[in-house]
Amino acid sequence: MSTRRDNAMAALRDWSMPGRRADLLAAAWQAGETNVSALAEAARISRPTVYADLRSRGIDPDHRPKGTSVITNLSPLDIEGFTGIGEQLEAQIDAALLRWRAEHPDASSEEAKTEGMRLVSLADTTYRYADVRDRLAHEQVARAERDRLLHQVELRWEALSSAAAWMAAHHTYVLAVDEARIAIDMWYERVESARKRPFFCSSPRDEAAYQQIQAAGHPALEDAVADLDQNPVLTNHVLRADLDQAHERRMELAAQTLRLAATSSQ
């Protein structure tokens, strides 16, 4: 997490000055913190209030800016013929070594051995990079979908107050709650998968391979790894508890509305 983002979140946690909360939320958002749950926790307010404050400052929470940690929609890997696909790894190493020997017919056995070690390291690093990048990309997609569907719950609930077809609108709200629960569970699975597969370079050859991957236009993974939730178990619990608690209360309110509607129709 960047220093600017850290400072913005620290300021948000101390927004006691009147009128400052929305400005600080906007500043944290623009500094790269687009996790609505993190913003709500830092400001000690509800998620709907975060959405309202951001919109009051001209920010649409449904359109998150693409920062350096966004690693989705990327081009396929092809580093000297290595694509990061595990099933093809051995064949790709053999093919790369054959190409090198054809281009260096007078190379010594020692040179061939050195090149072979470099190619093995490049293949392994590319494979691990592809695996980690894929897990991080899935987590980012799942996180965005989780936040989008949680926001949809609030929108569907708000729509009930002016819905002409109240029962249909209420059913849409109930479905939104169910979809949000599924999205939270899906995100939790994705973030746990990403956290269990860290990326690292264990040798100078690995480091050289990683730099080669980046030189080919593929992003570094450090920012995306740092952007992972550091306590997904707690976040998962809080999101589900908040959603279920709000839903339970809303069902009580909806029941009162239905009882009144039934009484008035008699």
PDB file of C-alpha atoms in Angstrom:
ATOM      1  CA  MET A   1       0.000   0.000   0.000  1.00  0.00           C
ATOM      2  CA  SER A   2       1.401   3.375  -0.992  1.00  0.00           C
ATOM      3  CA  THR A   3       2.402   6.065   1.507  1.00  0.00           C
ATOM      4  CA  ARG A   4      -0.156   8.432  -0.007  1.00  0.00           C
ATOM      5  CA  ARG A   5      -2.863   5.843   0.484  1.00  0.00           C
ATOM      6  CA  ASP A   6      -1.708   5.159   4.058  1.00  0.00           C
ATOM      7  CA  ASN A   7      -1.780   8.861   4.898  1.00  0.00           C
ATOM      8  CA  ALA A   8      -5.222   9.294   3.363  1.00  0.00           C
ATOM      9  CA  MET A   9      -6.639   6.406   5.372  1.00  0.00           C
ATOM     10  CA  ALA A  10      -5.014   7.690   8.577  1.00  0.00           C
ATOM     11  CA  ALA A  11      -6.625  11.101   8.048  1.00  0.00           C
ATOM     12  CA  LEU A  12      -9.977   9.439   7.372  1.00  0.00           C
ATOM     13  CA  ARG A  13      -9.836   7.697  10.746  1.00  0.00           C
ATOM     14  CA  ASP A  14      -9.754  11.132  12.395  1.00  0.00           C
ATOM     15  CA  TRP A  15     -12.478  13.083  10.572  1.00  0.00           C
ATOM     16  CA  SER A  16     -13.906  14.799  13.654  1.00  0.00           C
ATOM     17  CA  MET A  17     -13.773  18.265  12.043  1.00  0.00           C
ATOM     18  CA  PRO A  18     -17.313  19.068  10.780  1.00  0.00           C
ATOM     19  CA  GLY A  19     -17.796  18.639   7.048  1.00  0.00           C
ATOM     20  CA  ARG A  20     -14.486  16.868   6.544  1.00  0.00           C
ATOM     21  CA  ARG A  21     -15.643  13.263   6.301  1.00  0.00           C
ATOM     22  CA  ALA A  22     -16.806  13.348   2.668  1.00  0.00           C
ATOM     23  CA  ASP A  23     -13.657  15.206   1.602  1.00  0.00           C
ATOM     24  CA  LEU A  24     -11.462  12.665   3.346  1.00  0.00           C
ATOM     25  CA  LEU A  25     -13.373   9.742   1.844  1.00  0.00           C
ATOM     26  CA  ALA A  26     -12.886  11.260  -1.602  1.00  0.00           C
ATOM     27  CA  ALA A  27      -9.178  11.782  -0.909  1.00  0.00           C
ATOM     28  CA  ALA A  28      -8.743   8.171   0.221  1.00  0.00           C
ATOM     29  CA  TRP A  29     -10.590   6.951  -2.881  1.00  0.00           C
ATOM     30  CA  GLN A  30      -8.430   9.056  -5.189  1.00  0.00           C
ATOM     31  CA  ALA A  31      -5.312   7.801  -3.384  1.00  0.00           C
ATOM     32  CA  GLY A  32      -6.250   4.269  -4.427  1.00  0.00           C
ATOM     33  CA  GLU A  33      -8.381   2.862  -1.582  1.00  0.00           C
ATOM     34  CA  THR A  34     -11.496   1.741  -3.476  1.00  0.00           C
ATOM     35  CA  ASN A  35     -12.574  -0.949  -1.019  1.00  0.00           C
ATOM     36  CA  VAL A  36     -15.854   0.417   0.330  1.00  0.00           C
ATOM     37  CA  SER A  37     -15.740  -1.859   3.374  1.00  0.00           C
ATOM     38  CA  ALA A  38     -12.264  -0.564   4.303  1.00  0.00           C
ATOM     39  CA  LEU A  39     -13.451   3.029   3.921  1.00  0.00           C
ATOM     40  CA  ALA A  40     -16.511   2.371   6.075  1.00  0.00           C
ATOM     41  CA  GLU A  41     -14.396   0.743   8.781  1.00  0.00           C
ATOM     42  CA  ALA A  42     -11.841   3.563   8.780  1.00  0.00           C
ATOM     43  CA  ALA A  43     -14.508   6.289   9.000  1.00  0.00           C
ATOM     44  CA  ARG A  44     -16.680   4.299  11.433  1.00  0.00           C
ATOM     45  CA  ILE A  45     -19.748   4.702   9.237  1.00  0.00           C
ATOM     46  CA  SER A  46     -21.989   2.395   7.223  1.00  0.00           C
ATOM     47  CA  ARG A  47     -21.372   1.341   3.635  1.00  0.00           C
ATOM     48  CA  PRO A  48     -24.443   3.268   2.356  1.00  0.00           C
ATOM     49  CA  THR A  49     -23.038   6.423   3.983  1.00  0.00           C
ATOM     50  CA  VAL A  50     -19.732   5.873   2.170  1.00  0.00           C
ATOM     51  CA  TYR A  51     -21.592   5.664  -1.134  1.00  0.00           C
ATOM     52  CA  ALA A  52     -23.563   8.813  -0.347  1.00  0.00           C
ATOM     53  CA  ASP A  53     -20.468  10.780   0.701  1.00  0.00           C
ATOM     54  CA  LEU A  54     -18.526   9.738  -2.391  1.00  0.00           C
ATOM     55  CA  ARG A  55     -21.366  10.724  -4.686  1.00  0.00           C
ATOM     56  CA  SER A  56     -21.623  14.091  -2.928  1.00  0.00           C
ATOM     57  CA  ARG A  57     -18.055  14.705  -4.112  1.00  0.00           C
ATOM     58  CA  GLY A  58     -18.744  13.674  -7.696  1.00  0.00           C
ATOM     59  CA  ILE A  59     -17.364  10.124  -7.403  1.00  0.00           C
ATOM     60  CA  ASP A  60     -19.283   7.141  -8.755  1.00  0.00           C
ATOM     61  CA  PRO A  61     -18.340   4.203  -6.491  1.00  0.00           C
ATOM     62  CA  ASP A  62     -19.405   1.748  -9.198  1.00  0.00           C
ATOM     63  CA  HIS A  63     -16.554   2.927 -11.440  1.00  0.00           C
ATOM     64  CA  ARG A  64     -13.294   2.247  -9.674  1.00  0.00           C
ATOM     65  CA  PRO A  65     -10.143   3.805 -11.080  1.00  0.00           C
ATOM     66  CA  LYS A  66      -7.559   1.422 -12.480  1.00  0.00           C
ATOM     67  CA  GLY A  67      -4.423   1.658 -10.383  1.00  0.00           C
ATOM     68  CA  THR A  68      -1.092  -0.088 -10.702  1.00  0.00           C
ATOM     69  CA  SER A  69      -2.410  -3.132  -8.863  1.00  0.00           C
ATOM     70  CA  VAL A  70      -5.133  -3.903 -11.417  1.00  0.00           C
ATOM     71  CA  ILE A  71      -3.915  -6.973 -13.281  1.00  0.00           C
ATOM     72  CA  THR A  72      -7.027  -8.157 -15.107  1.00  0.00           C
ATOM     73  CA  ASN A  73      -7.541  -8.129 -18.896  1.00  0.00           C
ATOM     74  CA  LEU A  74      -3.847  -8.705 -19.603  1.00  0.00           C
ATOM     75  CA  SER A  75      -2.190 -10.152 -22.678  1.00  0.00           C
ATOM     76  CA  PRO A  76      -1.070 -13.807 -22.624  1.00  0.00           C
ATOM     77  CA  LEU A  77       2.475 -14.588 -21.606  1.00  0.00           C
ATOM     78  CA  ASP A  78       5.074 -15.479 -24.221  1.00  0.00           C
ATOM     79  CA  ILE A  79       8.596 -15.091 -22.878  1.00  0.00           C
ATOM     80  CA  GLU A  80      11.010 -16.766 -25.306  1.00  0.00           C
ATOM     81  CA  GLY A  81       8.265 -19.277 -26.046  1.00  0.00           C
ATOM     82  CA  PHE A  82       7.319 -19.860 -22.414  1.00  0.00           C
ATOM     83  CA  THR A  83       3.606 -19.289 -21.781  1.00  0.00           C
ATOM     84  CA  GLY A  84       3.348 -20.287 -18.121  1.00  0.00           C
ATOM     85  CA  ILE A  85       1.152 -23.303 -18.924  1.00  0.00           C
ATOM     86  CA  GLY A  86       2.329 -26.154 -16.712  1.00  0.00           C
ATOM     87  CA  GLU A  87       1.421 -28.996 -19.079  1.00  0.00           C
ATOM     88  CA  GLN A  88       3.603 -27.474 -21.810  1.00  0.00           C
ATOM     89  CA  LEU A  89       6.561 -26.573 -19.617  1.00  0.00           C
ATOM     90  CA  GLU A  90       8.851 -29.510 -20.385  1.00  0.00           C
ATOM     91  CA  ALA A  91       8.217 -29.356 -24.131  1.00  0.00           C
ATOM     92  CA  GLN A  92       8.812 -25.602 -24.163  1.00  0.00           C
ATOM     93  CA  ILE A  93      12.155 -26.006 -22.359  1.00  0.00           C
ATOM     94  CA  ASP A  94      13.256 -28.652 -24.887  1.00  0.00           C
ATOM     95  CA  ALA A  95      12.192 -26.478 -27.815  1.00  0.00           C
ATOM     96  CA  ALA A  96      13.971 -23.407 -26.428  1.00  0.00           C
ATOM     97  CA  LEU A  97      17.176 -25.365 -25.866  1.00  0.00           C
ATOM     98  CA  LEU A  98      17.027 -26.792 -29.402  1.00  0.00           C
ATOM     99  CA  ARG A  99      16.621 -23.287 -30.820  1.00  0.00           C
ATOM    100  CA  TRP A 100      19.585 -22.044 -28.819  1.00  0.00           C
ATOM    101  CA  ARG A 101      21.798 -24.940 -29.982  1.00  0.00           C
ATOM    102  CA  ALA A 102      20.829 -24.289 -33.590  1.00  0.00           C
ATOM    103  CA  GLU A 103      21.787 -20.628 -33.169  1.00  0.00           C
ATOM    104  CA  HIS A 104      25.042 -21.480 -31.334  1.00  0.00           C
ATOM    105  CA  PRO A 105      26.485 -24.585 -33.089  1.00  0.00           C
ATOM    106  CA  ASP A 106      29.990 -23.915 -31.776  1.00  0.00           C
ATOM    107  CA  ALA A 107      28.981 -23.426 -28.129  1.00  0.00           C
ATOM    108  CA  SER A 108      30.840 -25.430 -25.508  1.00  0.00           C
ATOM    109  CA  SER A 109      29.150 -27.916 -23.204  1.00  0.00           C
ATOM    110  CA  GLU A 110      29.651 -25.476 -20.335  1.00  0.00           C
ATOM    111  CA  GLU A 111      27.905 -22.707 -22.263  1.00  0.00           C
ATOM    112  CA  ALA A 112      25.064 -25.075 -23.118  1.00  0.00           C
ATOM    113  CA  LYS A 113      24.761 -26.042 -19.468  1.00  0.00           C
ATOM    114  CA  THR A 114      24.625 -22.379 -18.402  1.00  0.00           C
ATOM    115  CA  GLU A 115      21.976 -21.624 -21.018  1.00  0.00           C
ATOM    116  CA  GLY A 116      19.989 -24.678 -19.996  1.00  0.00           C
ATOM    117  CA  MET A 117      19.934 -23.507 -16.383  1.00  0.00           C
ATOM    118  CA  ARG A 118      18.825 -20.047 -17.497  1.00  0.00           C
ATOM    119  CA  LEU A 119      15.999 -21.495 -19.577  1.00  0.00           C
ATOM    120  CA  VAL A 120      14.818 -23.753 -16.755  1.00  0.00           C
ATOM    121  CA  SER A 121      14.759 -20.761 -14.400  1.00  0.00           C
ATOM    122  CA  LEU A 122      12.925 -18.642 -16.982  1.00  0.00           C
ATOM    123  CA  ALA A 123      10.367 -21.402 -17.550  1.00  0.00           C
ATOM    124  CA  ASP A 124       9.810 -21.927 -13.821  1.00  0.00           C
ATOM    125  CA  THR A 125       9.532 -18.213 -13.050  1.00  0.00           C
ATOM    126  CA  THR A 126       7.121 -17.681 -15.944  1.00  0.00           C
ATOM    127  CA  TYR A 127       4.998 -20.590 -14.744  1.00  0.00           C
ATOM    128  CA  ARG A 128       4.876 -19.312 -11.161  1.00  0.00           C
ATOM    129  CA  TYR A 129       4.240 -15.757 -12.359  1.00  0.00           C
ATOM    130  CA  ALA A 130       1.306 -16.911 -14.505  1.00  0.00           C
ATOM    131  CA  ASP A 131      -0.171 -18.908 -11.639  1.00  0.00           C
ATOM    132  CA  VAL A 132       0.097 -16.060  -9.110  1.00  0.00           C
ATOM    133  CA  ARG A 133      -1.113 -13.451 -11.596  1.00  0.00           C
ATOM    134  CA  ASP A 134      -4.144 -15.591 -12.405  1.00  0.00           C
ATOM    135  CA  ARG A 135      -5.040 -15.984  -8.722  1.00  0.00           C
ATOM    136  CA  LEU A 136      -4.622 -12.257  -8.086  1.00  0.00           C
ATOM    137  CA  ALA A 137      -6.725 -11.388 -11.113  1.00  0.00           C
ATOM    138  CA  HIS A 138      -9.501 -13.700  -9.945  1.00  0.00           C
ATOM    139  CA  GLU A 139      -9.400 -12.090  -6.495  1.00  0.00           C
ATOM    140  CA  GLN A 140      -9.661  -8.594  -7.947  1.00  0.00           C
ATOM    141  CA  VAL A 141     -12.619  -9.566 -10.127  1.00  0.00           C
ATOM    142  CA  ALA A 142     -14.335 -11.302  -7.196  1.00  0.00           C
ATOM    143  CA  ARG A 143     -13.694  -8.319  -4.904  1.00  0.00           C
ATOM    144  CA  ALA A 144     -15.182  -5.862  -7.409  1.00  0.00           C
ATOM    145  CA  GLU A 145     -18.212  -8.117  -7.917  1.00  0.00           C
ATOM    146  CA  ARG A 146     -18.639  -8.504  -4.157  1.00  0.00           C
ATOM    147  CA  ASP A 147     -18.705  -4.736  -3.646  1.00  0.00           C
ATOM    148  CA  ARG A 148     -20.980  -4.199  -6.654  1.00  0.00           C
ATOM    149  CA  LEU A 149     -23.553  -6.708  -5.419  1.00  0.00           C
ATOM    150  CA  LEU A 150     -23.450  -5.371  -1.859  1.00  0.00           C
ATOM    151  CA  HIS A 151     -24.196  -1.962  -3.323  1.00  0.00           C
ATOM    152  CA  GLN A 152     -27.040  -3.480  -5.339  1.00  0.00           C
ATOM    153  CA  VAL A 153     -28.600  -4.682  -2.076  1.00  0.00           C
ATOM    154  CA  GLU A 154     -28.749  -1.074  -0.850  1.00  0.00           C
ATOM    155  CA  LEU A 155     -30.161   0.155  -4.159  1.00  0.00           C
ATOM    156  CA  ARG A 156     -32.854  -2.545  -4.216  1.00  0.00           C
ATOM    157  CA  TRP A 157     -33.846  -1.758  -0.650  1.00  0.00           C
ATOM    158  CA  GLU A 158     -34.063   1.964  -1.354  1.00  0.00           C
ATOM    159  CA  ALA A 159     -36.199   1.248  -4.431  1.00  0.00           C
ATOM    160  CA  LEU A 160     -38.850  -0.419  -2.258  1.00  0.00           C
ATOM    161  CA  SER A 161     -39.908   2.918  -0.770  1.00  0.00           C
ATOM    162  CA  SER A 162     -41.272   4.115  -4.124  1.00  0.00           C
ATOM    163  CA  ALA A 163     -41.977   0.846  -5.943  1.00  0.00           C
ATOM    164  CA  ALA A 164     -45.354   0.580  -7.656  1.00  0.00           C
ATOM    165  CA  ALA A 165     -45.163  -3.228  -7.768  1.00  0.00           C
ATOM    166  CA  TRP A 166     -43.998  -3.633  -4.187  1.00  0.00           C
ATOM    167  CA  MET A 167     -43.979  -7.436  -4.007  1.00  0.00           C
ATOM    168  CA  ALA A 168     -41.965  -7.761  -7.211  1.00  0.00           C
ATOM    169  CA  ALA A 169     -39.511  -5.116  -6.012  1.00  0.00           C
ATOM    170  CA  HIS A 170     -39.195  -6.845  -2.646  1.00  0.00           C
ATOM    171  CA  HIS A 171     -38.457 -10.150  -4.341  1.00  0.00           C
ATOM    172  CA  THR A 172     -35.740  -8.397  -6.365  1.00  0.00           C
ATOM    173  CA  TYR A 173     -34.250  -7.127  -3.110  1.00  0.00           C
ATOM    174  CA  VAL A 174     -34.286 -10.629  -1.570  1.00  0.00           C
ATOM    175  CA  LEU A 175     -32.526 -12.023  -4.638  1.00  0.00           C
ATOM    176  CA  ALA A 176     -29.922  -9.245  -4.380  1.00  0.00           C
ATOM    177  CA  VAL A 177     -29.176 -10.269  -0.790  1.00  0.00           C
ATOM    178  CA  ASP A 178     -28.723 -13.891  -1.853  1.00  0.00           C
ATOM    179  CA  GLU A 179     -26.404 -12.879  -4.717  1.00  0.00           C
ATOM    180  CA  ALA A 180     -24.357 -10.715  -2.339  1.00  0.00           C
ATOM    181  CA  ARG A 181     -23.906 -13.645   0.054  1.00  0.00           C
ATOM    182  CA  ILE A 182     -22.653 -15.813  -2.797  1.00  0.00           C
ATOM    183  CA  ALA A 183     -20.303 -13.035  -3.956  1.00  0.00           C
ATOM    184  CA  ILE A 184     -18.814 -12.657  -0.471  1.00  0.00           C
ATOM    185  CA  ASP A 185     -18.173 -16.408  -0.287  1.00  0.00           C
ATOM    186  CA  MET A 186     -16.658 -16.405  -3.775  1.00  0.00           C
ATOM    187  CA  TRP A 187     -14.354 -13.511  -2.929  1.00  0.00           C
ATOM    188  CA  TYR A 188     -13.251 -15.267   0.257  1.00  0.00           C
ATOM    189  CA  GLU A 189     -12.308 -18.385  -1.697  1.00  0.00           C
ATOM    190  CA  ARG A 190     -10.376 -16.302  -4.232  1.00  0.00           C
ATOM    191  CA  VAL A 191      -8.458 -14.222  -1.706  1.00  0.00           C
ATOM    192  CA  GLU A 192      -7.512 -17.297   0.328  1.00  0.00           C
ATOM    193  CA  SER A 193      -6.264 -18.974  -2.840  1.00  0.00           C
ATOM    194  CA  ALA A 194      -4.175 -15.912  -3.726  1.00  0.00           C
ATOM    195  CA  ARG A 195      -2.701 -15.621  -0.241  1.00  0.00           C
ATOM    196  CA  LYS A 196      -1.616 -19.265  -0.259  1.00  0.00           C
ATOM    197  CA  ARG A 197       0.498 -18.813  -3.413  1.00  0.00           C
ATOM    198  CA  PRO A 198       3.027 -16.013  -2.828  1.00  0.00           C
ATOM    199  CA  PHE A 199       5.409 -14.991  -5.599  1.00  0.00           C
ATOM    200  CA  PHE A 200       9.125 -14.769  -4.885  1.00  0.00           C
ATOM    201  CA  CYS A 201      12.504 -14.917  -6.604  1.00  0.00           C
ATOM    202  CA  SER A 202      14.905 -17.330  -4.930  1.00  0.00           C
ATOM    203  CA  SER A 203      17.973 -16.728  -7.105  1.00  0.00           C
ATOM    204  CA  PRO A 204      19.585 -14.133  -9.397  1.00  0.00           C
ATOM    205  CA  ARG A 205      18.346 -16.191 -12.363  1.00  0.00           C
ATOM    206  CA  ASP A 206      14.779 -15.960 -11.054  1.00  0.00           C
ATOM    207  CA  GLU A 207      15.172 -12.215 -10.571  1.00  0.00           C
ATOM    208  CA  ALA A 208      16.516 -11.818 -14.101  1.00  0.00           C
ATOM    209  CA  ALA A 209      13.571 -13.831 -15.451  1.00  0.00           C
ATOM    210  CA  TYR A 210      11.110 -11.706 -13.491  1.00  0.00           C
ATOM    211  CA  GLN A 211      12.651  -8.538 -14.892  1.00  0.00           C
ATOM    212  CA  GLN A 212      12.409 -10.038 -18.378  1.00  0.00           C
ATOM    213  CA  ILE A 213       8.707 -10.691 -17.860  1.00  0.00           C
ATOM    214  CA  GLN A 214       8.156  -7.075 -16.805  1.00  0.00           C
ATOM    215  CA  ALA A 215      10.268  -5.783 -19.708  1.00  0.00           C
ATOM    216  CA  ALA A 216       7.872  -7.625 -22.032  1.00  0.00           C
ATOM    217  CA  GLY A 217       5.059  -5.386 -20.747  1.00  0.00           C
ATOM    218  CA  HIS A 218       3.607  -7.552 -17.999  1.00  0.00           C
ATOM    219  CA  PRO A 219       3.023  -5.868 -14.616  1.00  0.00           C
ATOM    220  CA  ALA A 220       4.915  -6.405 -11.400  1.00  0.00           C
ATOM    221  CA  LEU A 221       2.969  -8.385  -8.824  1.00  0.00           C
ATOM    222  CA  GLU A 222       4.072  -6.565  -5.675  1.00  0.00           C
ATOM    223  CA  ASP A 223       1.281  -3.954  -5.657  1.00  0.00           C
ATOM    224  CA  ALA A 224      -1.427  -6.530  -6.289  1.00  0.00           C
ATOM    225  CA  VAL A 225      -0.082  -8.784  -3.539  1.00  0.00           C
ATOM    226  CA  ALA A 226       0.081  -5.841  -1.110  1.00  0.00           C
ATOM    227  CA  ASP A 227      -3.504  -4.944  -2.054  1.00  0.00           C
ATOM    228  CA  LEU A 228      -4.804  -8.285  -0.790  1.00  0.00           C
ATOM    229  CA  ASP A 229      -6.915  -8.179   2.348  1.00  0.00           C
ATOM    230  CA  GLN A 230      -4.580  -8.916   5.258  1.00  0.00           C
ATOM    231  CA  ASN A 231      -7.344 -10.474   7.356  1.00  0.00           C
ATOM    232  CA  PRO A 232      -9.857 -12.035   4.944  1.00  0.00           C
ATOM    233  CA  VAL A 233     -11.382 -14.212   7.673  1.00  0.00           C
ATOM    234  CA  LEU A 234     -12.405 -11.117   9.637  1.00  0.00           C
ATOM    235  CA  THR A 235     -13.565  -9.236   6.541  1.00  0.00           C
ATOM    236  CA  ASN A 236     -15.642 -12.202   5.419  1.00  0.00           C
ATOM    237  CA  HIS A 237     -17.216 -12.470   8.868  1.00  0.00           C
ATOM    238  CA  VAL A 238     -17.964  -8.736   9.108  1.00  0.00           C
ATOM    239  CA  LEU A 239     -19.453  -8.493   5.621  1.00  0.00           C
ATOM    240  CA  ARG A 240     -21.711 -11.504   6.153  1.00  0.00           C
ATOM    241  CA  ALA A 241     -22.724 -10.388   9.648  1.00  0.00           C
ATOM    242  CA  ASP A 242     -23.528  -6.846   8.505  1.00  0.00           C
ATOM    243  CA  LEU A 243     -25.499  -8.114   5.524  1.00  0.00           C
ATOM    244  CA  ASP A 244     -27.459 -10.675   7.543  1.00  0.00           C
ATOM    245  CA  GLN A 245     -28.163  -8.259  10.404  1.00  0.00           C
ATOM    246  CA  ALA A 246     -29.434  -5.567   8.042  1.00  0.00           C
ATOM    247  CA  HIS A 247     -31.501  -8.105   6.127  1.00  0.00           C
ATOM    248  CA  GLU A 248     -33.082  -9.492   9.279  1.00  0.00           C
ATOM    249  CA  ARG A 249     -34.095  -6.003  10.403  1.00  0.00           C
ATOM    250  CA  ARG A 250     -35.440  -5.166   6.959  1.00  0.00           C
ATOM    251  CA  MET A 251     -37.520  -8.325   6.924  1.00  0.00           C
ATOM    252  CA  GLU A 252     -39.114  -7.184  10.182  1.00  0.00           C
ATOM    253  CA  LEU A 253     -39.904  -3.808   8.635  1.00  0.00           C
ATOM    254  CA  ALA A 254     -41.243  -5.442   5.483  1.00  0.00           C
ATOM    255  CA  ALA A 255     -43.503  -7.664   7.594  1.00  0.00           C
ATOM    256  CA  GLN A 256     -44.951  -4.556   9.254  1.00  0.00           C
ATOM    257  CA  THR A 257     -45.655  -3.075   5.830  1.00  0.00           C
ATOM    258  CA  LEU A 258     -47.380  -6.252   4.697  1.00  0.00           C
ATOM    259  CA  ARG A 259     -49.517  -6.390   7.856  1.00  0.00           C
ATOM    260  CA  LEU A 260     -50.607  -2.790   7.324  1.00  0.00           C
ATOM    261  CA  ALA A 261     -51.371  -3.477   3.676  1.00  0.00           C
ATOM    262  CA  ALA A 262     -53.450  -6.518   4.642  1.00  0.00           C
ATOM    263  CA  THR A 263     -55.373  -4.538   7.264  1.00  0.00           C
ATOM    264  CA  SER A 264     -56.134  -1.676   4.916  1.00  0.00           C
ATOM    265  CA  SER A 265     -57.414  -4.032   2.220  1.00  0.00           C
ATOM    266  CA  GLN A 266     -59.994  -5.603   4.544  1.00  0.00           C
TER     267      GLN A 266
END
